[in-house]
Coordinates of C-alpha atoms and ligand atoms in Angstrom, one line a residue:
X1 CA 35.9 -70.9 155.2
X2 CA 36.4 -67.3 154.2
X3 CA 38.3 -66.9 151.0
X4 CA 39.9 -63.5 151.1
X5 CA 42.7 -62.8 153.5
X6 CA 42.1 -59.1 153.1
X7 CA 38.6 -59.5 154.5
X8 CA 39.9 -61.2 157.5
X9 CA 42.7 -58.8 158.1
X10 CA 40.4 -55.9 157.7
X11 CA 38.0 -57.3 160.3
X12 CA 40.8 -58.0 162.7
X13 CA 41.8 -54.4 162.5
X14 CA 38.4 -52.8 162.6
X15 CA 35.6 -54.8 164.1
X16 CA 37.2 -56.0 167.3
X17 CA 40.3 -55.9 169.2
X18 CA 42.0 -59.2 170.0
X19 CA 40.7 -60.4 173.3
X20 CA 43.1 -60.0 176.2
X21 CA 43.7 -63.3 177.7
X22 CA 42.7 -63.3 181.3
X23 CA 41.8 -66.3 183.3
X24 CA 40.2 -64.4 186.0
X25 CA 38.1 -62.2 183.8
X26 CA 37.0 -65.2 181.7
X27 CA 35.9 -67.2 184.6
X28 CA 34.1 -64.5 186.4
X29 CA 32.4 -63.6 183.1
X30 CA 31.4 -67.2 182.6
X31 CA 30.0 -67.4 186.1
X32 CA 28.0 -64.3 185.9
X33 CA 26.3 -65.3 182.6
X34 CA 26.3 -69.0 183.2
X35 CA 23.9 -71.6 184.5
X36 CA 25.3 -71.3 188.0
X37 CA 22.5 -69.0 189.3
X38 CA 23.5 -69.6 192.9
X39 CA 26.6 -67.5 192.5
X40 CA 25.7 -64.1 193.5
X41 CA 29.0 -62.6 194.7
X42 CA 32.0 -62.2 192.6
X43 CA 34.9 -63.6 194.4
X44 CA 38.5 -62.6 193.9
X45 CA 39.7 -66.1 194.8
X46 CA 40.6 -67.8 191.5
X47 CA 40.4 -71.3 193.0
X48 CA 36.9 -70.7 194.2
X49 CA 35.9 -69.3 190.9
X50 CA 37.4 -72.2 189.0
X51 CA 35.6 -74.7 191.3
X52 CA 32.3 -73.0 190.7
X53 CA 32.8 -73.1 187.0
X54 CA 33.6 -76.8 187.3
X55 CA 30.4 -77.3 189.3
X56 CA 28.3 -75.5 186.8
X57 CA 29.8 -77.5 183.9
X58 CA 29.2 -80.6 186.0
X59 CA 25.5 -79.7 186.0
X60 CA 25.6 -80.1 182.3
X61 CA 26.8 -83.7 182.8
X62 CA 30.4 -83.1 181.8
X63 CA 33.7 -82.5 183.4
X64 CA 35.6 -79.2 183.1
X65 CA 38.9 -80.1 181.4
X66 CA 42.0 -78.3 182.7
X67 CA 44.9 -80.2 181.1
X68 CA 45.6 -78.0 178.0
X69 CA 49.3 -78.0 179.0
X70 CA 49.7 -81.6 178.1
X71 CA 49.0 -81.1 174.4
X72 CA 51.2 -82.7 171.8
X73 CA 53.3 -81.1 169.0
X74 CA 52.0 -78.1 167.3
X75 CA 52.2 -78.2 163.5
X76 CA 50.8 -75.2 161.7
X77 CA 49.4 -76.0 158.4
X78 CA 49.5 -72.5 157.2
X79 CA 52.9 -71.2 158.2
X80 CA 55.2 -73.1 156.0
X81 CA 57.8 -71.7 153.7
X82 CA 57.5 -72.6 150.0
X83 CA 60.6 -72.6 147.8
X84 CA 60.7 -72.3 144.1
X85 CA 60.8 -75.6 142.4
X86 CA 61.5 -76.8 138.9
X87 CA 58.1 -77.3 137.3
X88 CA 58.6 -80.8 135.8
X89 CA 56.0 -81.7 133.3
X90 CA 55.5 -85.3 133.9
X91 CA 52.3 -86.0 135.7
X92 CA 51.5 -89.3 137.4
X93 CA 48.4 -91.4 137.0
X94 CA 46.9 -93.4 139.9
X95 CA 43.7 -95.4 139.9
X96 CA 42.0 -95.1 143.3
X97 CA 39.2 -97.4 144.5
X98 CA 37.0 -95.3 146.7
X99 CA 35.2 -97.2 149.4
X100 CA 31.5 -96.7 149.9
X101 CA 29.1 -97.7 152.7
X102 CA 27.3 -100.3 150.6
X103 CA 27.7 -102.8 153.4
X104 CA 25.9 -100.5 155.9
X105 CA 28.7 -101.0 158.4
X106 CA 29.6 -98.1 160.7
X107 CA 32.5 -96.3 159.2
X108 CA 36.1 -96.8 160.5
X109 CA 38.0 -93.6 159.7
X110 CA 41.3 -95.3 160.2
X111 CA 40.7 -97.4 157.1
X112 CA 38.2 -95.2 155.2
X113 CA 39.2 -93.0 152.3
X114 CA 37.0 -90.0 151.6
X115 CA 36.6 -88.4 148.2
X116 CA 34.6 -85.6 149.6
X117 CA 32.9 -82.3 148.8
X118 CA 31.6 -79.6 151.2
X119 CA 28.1 -78.2 151.1
X120 CA 28.9 -74.7 152.3
X121 CA 26.5 -71.8 151.7
X122 CA 23.5 -74.1 151.7
X123 CA 22.3 -74.4 155.3
X124 CA 24.8 -71.8 156.6
X125 CA 25.2 -68.7 154.5
X126 CA 28.5 -67.0 153.4
X127 CA 28.4 -63.8 151.4
X128 CA 30.9 -64.5 148.6
X129 CA 29.6 -67.9 147.5
X130 CA 26.5 -66.7 145.5
X131 CA 26.8 -63.0 144.8
X132 CA 23.5 -62.5 143.0
X133 CA 21.5 -64.4 145.6
X134 CA 23.1 -62.3 148.4
X135 CA 22.5 -59.1 146.5
X136 CA 18.8 -59.9 145.7
X137 CA 17.9 -61.3 149.1
X138 CA 20.1 -59.9 151.7
X139 CA 21.9 -56.9 150.3
X140 CA 25.2 -55.2 151.0
X141 CA 24.1 -53.8 154.3
X142 CA 24.4 -57.1 156.1
X143 CA 27.6 -59.2 156.3
X144 CA 25.9 -62.3 157.9
X145 CA 22.6 -64.0 158.6
X146 CA 22.5 -62.8 162.2
X147 CA 22.6 -59.0 161.4
X148 CA 20.2 -59.5 158.5
X149 CA 17.5 -61.5 160.4
X150 CA 17.9 -59.1 163.3
X151 CA 17.2 -56.1 161.1
X152 CA 14.4 -57.5 158.9
X153 CA 12.9 -60.0 161.4
X154 CA 12.4 -63.7 160.9
X155 CA 9.2 -63.2 159.1
X156 CA 11.2 -61.7 156.2
X157 CA 14.5 -63.6 156.3
X158 CA 12.8 -66.9 157.1
X159 CA 11.0 -67.5 153.8
X160 CA 14.0 -66.4 151.8
X161 CA 16.2 -68.9 153.7
X162 CA 13.6 -71.6 153.2
X163 CA 13.8 -71.0 149.5
X164 CA 17.5 -71.1 149.6
X165 CA 17.5 -74.5 151.4
X166 CA 15.1 -75.8 148.8
X167 CA 17.2 -74.7 145.8
X168 CA 20.9 -74.3 146.4
X169 CA 21.5 -78.1 146.7
X170 CA 19.1 -80.6 145.1
X171 CA 19.2 -84.3 144.3
X172 CA 20.6 -83.4 140.8
X173 CA 23.7 -82.2 142.6
X174 CA 24.0 -85.5 144.4
X175 CA 23.7 -87.3 141.1
X176 CA 26.5 -85.1 139.6
X177 CA 28.8 -86.0 142.5
X178 CA 27.8 -89.7 142.7
X179 CA 28.7 -90.2 139.0
X180 CA 32.2 -88.8 139.6
X181 CA 32.9 -91.1 142.6
X182 CA 32.3 -88.6 145.4
X183 CA 31.6 -90.8 148.5
X184 CA 31.5 -88.2 151.3
X185 CA 29.7 -84.9 152.0
X186 CA 30.6 -82.5 154.8
X187 CA 27.6 -80.3 155.6
X188 CA 28.0 -77.1 157.7
X189 CA 24.9 -76.1 159.7
X190 CA 24.2 -73.4 162.2
X191 CA 23.2 -74.5 165.7
X192 CA 19.8 -72.9 165.0
X193 CA 19.0 -75.9 162.7
X194 CA 19.1 -78.0 165.9
X195 CA 18.1 -75.8 168.8
X196 CA 16.1 -72.6 169.2
X197 CA 18.1 -70.4 171.5
X198 CA 16.4 -67.5 173.2
X199 CA 17.8 -64.2 171.8
X200 CA 19.6 -65.8 168.8
X201 CA 19.2 -64.1 165.5
X202 CA 20.0 -67.2 163.5
X203 CA 17.0 -68.7 161.8
X204 CA 15.4 -71.9 163.0
X205 CA 13.2 -73.4 160.3
X206 CA 13.0 -76.5 158.2
X207 CA 16.7 -77.1 157.8
X208 CA 16.3 -80.7 159.1
X209 CA 13.7 -81.6 156.6
X210 CA 15.9 -80.5 153.7
X211 CA 18.9 -82.2 155.2
X212 CA 16.8 -85.4 155.6
X213 CA 15.8 -85.6 152.0
X214 CA 19.2 -84.8 150.6
X215 CA 21.1 -87.2 152.9
X216 CA 18.6 -90.0 152.5
X217 CA 19.0 -89.7 148.7
X218 CA 22.9 -89.6 148.9
X219 CA 23.1 -92.5 151.3
X220 CA 20.5 -94.8 149.5
X221 CA 21.5 -94.1 145.9
X222 CA 25.3 -93.7 146.2
X223 CA 26.2 -95.1 149.7
X224 CA 27.7 -91.8 150.6
X225 CA 29.0 -90.9 154.1
X226 CA 27.7 -87.7 155.7
X227 CA 29.5 -85.4 158.1
X228 CA 27.1 -83.1 159.9
X229 CA 28.9 -80.0 161.2
X230 CA 27.7 -77.6 163.8
X231 CA 29.9 -74.8 162.4
X232 CA 28.5 -72.0 164.5
X233 CA 28.1 -72.3 168.3
X234 CA 26.0 -70.1 170.6
X235 CA 27.9 -66.9 171.4
X236 CA 30.2 -67.2 168.5
X237 CA 33.1 -69.6 168.1
X238 CA 35.6 -67.6 166.1
X239 CA 34.5 -64.0 165.4
X240 CA 33.6 -64.9 161.8
X241 CA 30.1 -65.0 160.3
X242 CA 30.3 -68.8 160.1
X243 CA 31.0 -69.0 163.9
X244 CA 27.6 -67.2 164.7
X245 CA 28.1 -63.6 163.5
X246 CA 30.9 -61.3 162.7
X247 CA 32.5 -60.0 165.9
X248 CA 31.1 -62.8 168.2
X249 CA 33.4 -65.0 170.2
X250 CA 31.5 -65.4 173.4
X251 CA 31.2 -69.2 173.2
X252 CA 34.3 -69.7 175.3
X253 CA 33.9 -70.1 179.0
X254 CA 30.2 -69.4 179.1
X255 CA 28.1 -72.3 180.5
X256 CA 24.8 -71.1 179.0
X257 CA 26.4 -71.3 175.6
X258 CA 27.8 -74.7 176.4
X259 CA 24.4 -75.8 177.5
X260 CA 22.8 -74.8 174.2
X261 CA 25.7 -76.3 172.3
X262 CA 24.9 -79.7 173.9
X263 CA 21.3 -79.2 173.0
X264 CA 22.4 -78.8 169.4
X265 CA 24.4 -82.0 169.6
X266 CA 21.4 -83.8 171.0
X267 CA 19.4 -82.5 168.0
X268 CA 22.0 -83.8 165.6
X269 CA 22.1 -87.2 167.3
X270 CA 18.3 -87.4 167.3
X271 CA 18.4 -86.7 163.6
X272 CA 20.9 -89.5 163.1
X273 CA 19.0 -91.9 165.3
X274 CA 15.8 -91.3 163.5
X275 CA 17.3 -91.5 160.0
X276 CA 17.3 -95.3 160.1
X277 CA 20.8 -94.9 158.6
X278 CA 22.9 -94.1 161.7
X279 CA 25.9 -95.9 160.1
X280 CA 26.2 -93.2 157.5
X281 CA 27.0 -90.3 159.7
X282 CA 29.8 -88.6 161.5
X283 CA 29.2 -85.7 164.0
X284 CA 31.5 -82.6 163.8
X285 CA 30.7 -80.5 166.9
X286 CA 32.9 -77.5 166.1
X287 CA 34.7 -75.7 163.3
X288 CA 37.7 -73.5 163.2
X289 CA 37.5 -72.3 166.8
X290 CA 39.5 -69.2 167.8
X291 CA 39.5 -67.2 171.0
X292 CA 42.3 -65.0 169.8
X293 CA 41.2 -63.9 166.4
X294 CA 44.1 -61.6 165.7
X295 CA 46.1 -64.8 165.1
X296 CA 43.3 -66.7 163.3
X297 CA 44.4 -69.7 161.2
X298 CA 47.6 -70.0 163.1
X299 CA 48.2 -72.0 166.3
X300 CA 48.2 -68.7 168.3
X301 CA 44.5 -68.4 167.4
X302 CA 43.5 -70.5 170.3
X303 CA 44.7 -70.0 173.9
X304 CA 45.3 -72.8 176.4
X305 CA 42.0 -71.9 178.1
X306 CA 40.3 -72.1 174.7
X307 CA 41.7 -75.6 174.4
X308 CA 40.4 -76.6 177.8
X309 CA 36.9 -75.3 176.9
X310 CA 36.9 -77.3 173.6
X311 CA 38.1 -80.4 175.5
X312 CA 35.2 -79.9 177.9
X313 CA 32.8 -79.7 175.1
X314 CA 34.2 -82.7 173.3
X315 CA 34.1 -84.7 176.6
X316 CA 30.4 -84.0 176.9
X317 CA 29.8 -84.6 173.2
X318 CA 31.5 -88.0 173.4
X319 CA 29.3 -88.9 176.4
X320 CA 26.2 -87.9 174.5
X321 CA 27.2 -89.9 171.4
X322 CA 27.9 -92.9 173.6
X323 CA 24.3 -92.8 174.9
X324 CA 23.1 -93.1 171.3
X325 CA 25.7 -95.3 169.6
X326 CA 29.4 -95.3 170.2
X327 CA 30.0 -96.4 166.7
X328 CA 29.1 -92.9 165.4
X329 CA 32.5 -91.1 165.0
X330 CA 33.2 -87.6 166.4
X331 CA 35.2 -85.4 164.0
X332 CA 37.2 -82.7 165.8
X333 CA 38.3 -79.7 163.7
X334 CA 41.9 -79.0 164.8
X335 CA 41.9 -75.2 165.1
X336 CA 45.0 -75.2 162.7
X337 CA 47.0 -77.2 165.3
X338 CA 47.0 -80.7 163.6
X339 CA 46.3 -84.1 165.0
X340 CA 49.4 -84.3 167.1
X341 CA 48.4 -81.4 169.3
X342 CA 45.0 -83.0 170.3
X343 CA 46.1 -86.6 170.5
X344 CA 47.2 -86.8 174.2
X345 CA 43.9 -85.5 175.4
X346 CA 41.9 -88.6 174.3
X347 CA 42.5 -92.2 175.1
X348 CA 43.5 -94.5 172.3
X349 CA 40.4 -96.2 171.0
X350 CA 38.2 -93.1 171.2
X351 CA 36.1 -93.0 168.1
X352 CA 37.7 -89.7 167.0
X353 CA 38.9 -88.3 163.6
X354 CA 40.8 -85.1 163.4
X355 CA 39.8 -82.6 160.7
X356 CA 42.6 -80.4 159.3
X357 CA 42.1 -77.6 156.8
X358 CA 44.8 -76.9 154.2
X359 CA 44.6 -73.8 152.1
X360 CA 47.3 -72.2 149.9
X361 CA 45.4 -69.0 148.9
X362 CA 46.9 -67.0 151.8
X363 CA 50.2 -68.9 152.1
X364 CA 52.9 -66.2 152.1
X365 CA 54.8 -65.9 148.8
X366 CA 53.3 -69.0 147.2
X367 CA 53.0 -69.2 143.4
X368 CA 50.6 -71.8 142.0
X369 CA 53.6 -73.3 140.3
X370 CA 55.2 -74.2 143.6
X371 CA 52.1 -75.7 145.3
X372 CA 52.1 -79.3 144.0
X373 CA 55.3 -80.5 145.7
X374 CA 54.3 -78.7 148.9
X375 CA 51.0 -80.6 148.8
X376 CA 52.8 -83.9 148.8
X377 CA 55.1 -83.0 151.6
X378 CA 52.5 -81.4 153.8
X379 CA 50.0 -84.2 153.3
X380 CA 52.5 -86.6 154.6
X381 CA 53.3 -84.6 157.7
X382 CA 49.8 -83.5 158.6
X383 CA 48.0 -86.6 157.4
X384 CA 50.0 -89.1 159.3
X385 CA 50.3 -87.2 162.5
X386 CA 51.5 -89.4 165.4
X387 CA 49.3 -92.2 164.2
X388 CA 47.0 -92.3 167.1
X389 CA 43.9 -90.8 165.4
X390 CA 43.0 -90.7 161.7
X391 CA 43.1 -87.4 159.9
X392 CA 40.7 -86.0 157.4
X393 CA 41.5 -82.9 155.3
X394 CA 38.0 -81.4 155.7
X395 CA 38.6 -78.3 153.6
X396 CA 40.9 -77.6 150.6
X397 CA 40.7 -75.6 147.4
X398 CA 42.7 -74.7 144.3
X399 CA 43.5 -71.0 144.8
X400 CA 47.1 -70.0 145.4
X401 CA 48.4 -66.7 146.6
X402 CA 50.1 -65.7 143.3
X403 CA 50.1 -66.6 139.6
X404 CA 47.0 -68.8 139.5
X405 CA 46.7 -70.7 136.3
X406 CA 43.5 -72.3 134.9
X407 CA 45.5 -75.0 133.1
X408 CA 47.3 -75.9 136.3
X409 CA 44.1 -76.6 138.2
X410 CA 44.0 -80.3 137.1
X411 CA 47.4 -80.9 138.6
X412 CA 46.5 -79.1 141.9
X413 CA 43.2 -81.0 142.1
X414 CA 44.6 -84.4 141.3
X415 CA 47.6 -84.0 143.5
X416 CA 45.5 -83.0 146.5
X417 CA 43.0 -85.9 145.9
X418 CA 45.8 -88.3 145.6
X419 CA 48.0 -87.1 148.5
X420 CA 45.2 -86.7 151.0
X421 CA 43.9 -90.2 150.4
X422 CA 47.4 -91.7 150.4
X423 CA 48.6 -90.1 153.7
X424 CA 45.3 -89.5 155.5
X425 CA 41.7 -90.6 155.3
X426 CA 41.1 -88.4 152.3
X427 CA 39.5 -85.0 152.3
X428 CA 36.6 -82.7 151.1
X429 CA 36.9 -79.9 148.5
X430 CA 35.6 -76.5 149.6
X431 CA 33.1 -75.8 148.1
X432 CA 30.5 -77.7 146.1
X433 CA 29.4 -74.5 144.4
X434 CA 30.6 -70.9 144.2
X435 CA 28.8 -68.4 142.0
X436 CA 31.1 -65.4 142.1
X437 CA 32.3 -64.1 138.8
X438 CA 33.3 -60.7 140.3
X439 CA 36.1 -61.4 142.7
X440 CA 39.4 -62.0 140.9
X441 CA 42.6 -63.8 141.8
X442 CA 46.2 -63.1 141.1
X443 CA 46.8 -64.6 137.7
X444 CA 44.2 -66.1 135.5
X445 CA 40.4 -66.4 136.0
X446 CA 38.0 -65.5 138.8
X447 CA 37.6 -66.7 142.3
X448 CA 34.9 -69.2 141.3
X449 CA 37.3 -70.9 138.9
X450 CA 39.2 -72.2 142.0
X451 CA 36.5 -72.8 144.6
X452 CA 33.6 -74.4 142.8
X453 CA 33.6 -78.2 142.5
X454 CA 30.5 -78.1 140.4
X455 CA 32.3 -75.9 137.8
X456 CA 35.4 -78.0 138.0
X457 CA 33.2 -81.0 137.2
X458 CA 31.8 -79.2 134.2
X459 CA 35.4 -78.5 133.1
X460 CA 36.2 -82.2 133.3
X461 CA 38.7 -81.9 136.1
X462 CA 37.5 -84.5 138.7
X463 CA 37.4 -88.1 137.4
X464 CA 35.6 -91.0 138.8
X465 CA 38.2 -93.6 139.4
X466 CA 41.5 -91.9 140.0
X467 CA 43.8 -89.1 138.9
X468 CA 46.0 -88.6 135.9
X469 CA 47.6 -85.2 136.8
X470 CA 49.2 -85.8 140.1
X471 CA 52.6 -84.4 141.0
X472 CA 53.3 -87.3 143.5
Ligands
NAG1 C1 26.7 -66.0 178.3 O1 25.9 -66.3 177.2 C2 24.6 -66.0 177.3 C3 23.9 -66.5 176.1 O2 24.6 -66.2 174.9 C4 24.5 -64.5 177.4 O3 23.1 -64.1 177.6 C5 25.3 -64.0 178.6 O4 25.3 -62.6 178.7 C6 26.7 -64.5 178.5 N1 27.4 -64.2 179.7 C7 28.3 -63.3 179.7 C8 28.8 -62.9 181.1 O5 28.8 -62.8 178.7
NAG2 C1 39.5 -99.4 162.7 O1 40.5 -99.9 162.0 C2 41.8 -100.0 162.7 C3 42.9 -100.4 161.7 O2 42.5 -101.6 161.1 C4 41.6 -101.0 163.9 O3 42.8 -101.0 164.6 C5 40.5 -100.5 164.7 O4 40.3 -101.4 165.8 C6 39.2 -100.3 163.9 N1 38.2 -99.8 164.8 C7 37.0 -100.3 165.0 C8 36.1 -99.6 165.9 O5 36.7 -101.4 164.4
NAG3 C1 35.4 -86.8 180.5 O1 36.4 -86.4 181.4 C2 36.5 -87.2 182.5 C3 37.4 -86.5 183.5 O2 38.6 -86.0 182.8 C4 36.9 -88.6 182.2 O3 37.0 -89.4 183.3 C5 35.9 -89.1 181.2 O4 36.3 -90.4 180.8 C6 35.7 -88.2 180.0 N1 34.6 -88.7 179.2 C7 34.7 -88.9 178.0 C8 33.5 -89.5 177.3 O5 35.7 -88.7 177.3
NAG4 C1 53.7 -67.3 136.5 O1 53.0 -67.8 135.4 C2 53.6 -67.7 134.1 C3 52.6 -68.2 133.1 O2 51.3 -68.0 133.4 C4 54.9 -68.3 134.1 O3 55.5 -68.0 132.9 C5 55.8 -67.8 135.2 O4 57.0 -68.6 135.2 C6 55.1 -68.0 136.5 N1 55.9 -67.4 137.6 C7 56.4 -68.2 138.5 C8 57.2 -67.5 139.6 O5 56.4 -69.4 138.6
NAG5 C1 42.9 -87.5 132.3 O1 41.5 -87.5 132.7 C2 40.6 -86.6 132.1 C3 39.3 -86.8 132.7 O2 39.4 -86.4 134.0 C4 40.6 -87.0 130.6 O3 39.8 -86.1 129.9 C5 41.9 -87.0 130.0 O4 41.9 -87.5 128.7 C6 42.9 -87.9 130.8 N1 44.2 -87.8 130.3 C7 45.0 -88.8 130.2 C8 46.3 -88.5 129.6 O5 44.6 -89.9 130.5
NAG6 C1 44.9 -67.2 178.3 C2 44.4 -67.5 179.6 O1 43.4 -67.0 180.0 N1 45.2 -68.2 180.3 C3 44.9 -68.7 181.6 C4 44.3 -70.1 181.5 O2 44.2 -70.8 182.6 C5 45.4 -70.9 183.3 C6 45.2 -71.7 184.6 O3 44.2 -72.7 184.4 C7 45.9 -69.5 183.7 O4 47.2 -69.7 184.4 C8 46.1 -68.7 182.4 O5 46.5 -67.4 182.8

């Protein structure tokens, strides 16, 4: 996740105009660039074009989904109003028994409770999570891995990325988490960790070897559960660096990109199959998708056609998982729509968990002193959904828009940990580590004081068996 709304707004204004929705244009574009080589003439008949897209998708062994209109309720996590509240001083204590996968059974997200942390900026880079490393290795000229590797070539960026994979997360970090009761890790990767796509400027190296040694250790020593995320997708899934590269959103309605996305899924599934620990994994095939970036992080950030394309991809991913082992769950990031929106698309009993992200750093008008009660209410609404599929709060942090307070962090941490496991299947803090003492926040401290689990652990904020600073 990006952490500065100004960065996002700046990009939306400068780097790219919002795509103009056009069924016809999208479909023709998809056909011209897609795997349907037989199509040589561009037809003006929408039905014919749609049929041909469906047939080229069918060649990838999946079915083009076209029922976006039958979505459920839209609940936007990031467009709520926050009123001033009386800041009452009493904080509640709860002991929480976190489950683990000691029994080696496949995980049931309906009953599981995740006390999780994200490993962002390890196998997928983001500029503001480790300023010195970025400055010393990449430099200010490049906003993302793509433009950097494109400019310097893989022979230069590759070894630096390998060194990053070897050092940013080590087994010592797993120990630090294990001792404090962390039972779940969500790990963003780029598709290049799983498939080498011609023309891609994302680095394909030894990501899987590093992932293997860290996940084996976390599973064997602490019975942790691992969510493997394909956060970028070929062509770009949201115009952000984490979606492939800044300015890229060509994943949608392009069957070549869908084809390579499925190859990445096959790579993840092969990794899980050959781990000897298949019970310990969940597959997350997409993250924060948006085909209307001007409205990113709101429900308008995804068009109906974008929904259809995601459902097409999920349909094919479920089929691929089923070939390996249906007990491996699929985690679908909700594009800021919540569980209720997606629930009608999938039959009950689908091994699916919805991943919602809740952030307060950009919430309009919110002071840190108003956040805690909002967390309790929002967790209930978003976490329960319509009850058809379990919900996991896959990203959250401690920064508020205004008046951040160091002393208040314990309350915001404990309240989120408590509320997300009470009303949903738990969550994962973003991020394990942030090394950024330059960027400031409104109020006290620096950005890293609110986004770095490792530093919060050093400050004694997370505790192993429960919370004692919760608002609800
Ligand atoms: C579809 O994606 C492929 C691979 O990213 C790209 O080469 C092709 O140009 C795209 N097609 C169109 C029409 O954008
Ligand atoms: C998961 O747990 C729920 C609630 O107990 C249950 O209804 C469901 O059948 C379980 N799923 C599996 C695959 O066991
Ligand atoms: C994929 O979609 C088709 C048609 O909508 C449906 O029949 C099939 O059950 C879906 N497959 C999965 C794995 O969801
Ligand atoms: C902002 O924080 C200060 C203390 O740091 C506090 O006195 C003030 O009431 C807070 N403002 C609001 C609107 O809560
Ligand atoms: C709350 O927990 C922290 C450790 O996380 C501990 O240092 C502190 O003493 C506890 N406070 C109370 C009142 O139990
Ligand atoms: C935004 C967009 O492209 N909308 C189109 C999606 O597809 C439907 C029909 O399937 C069109 O009617 C929309 O115009």
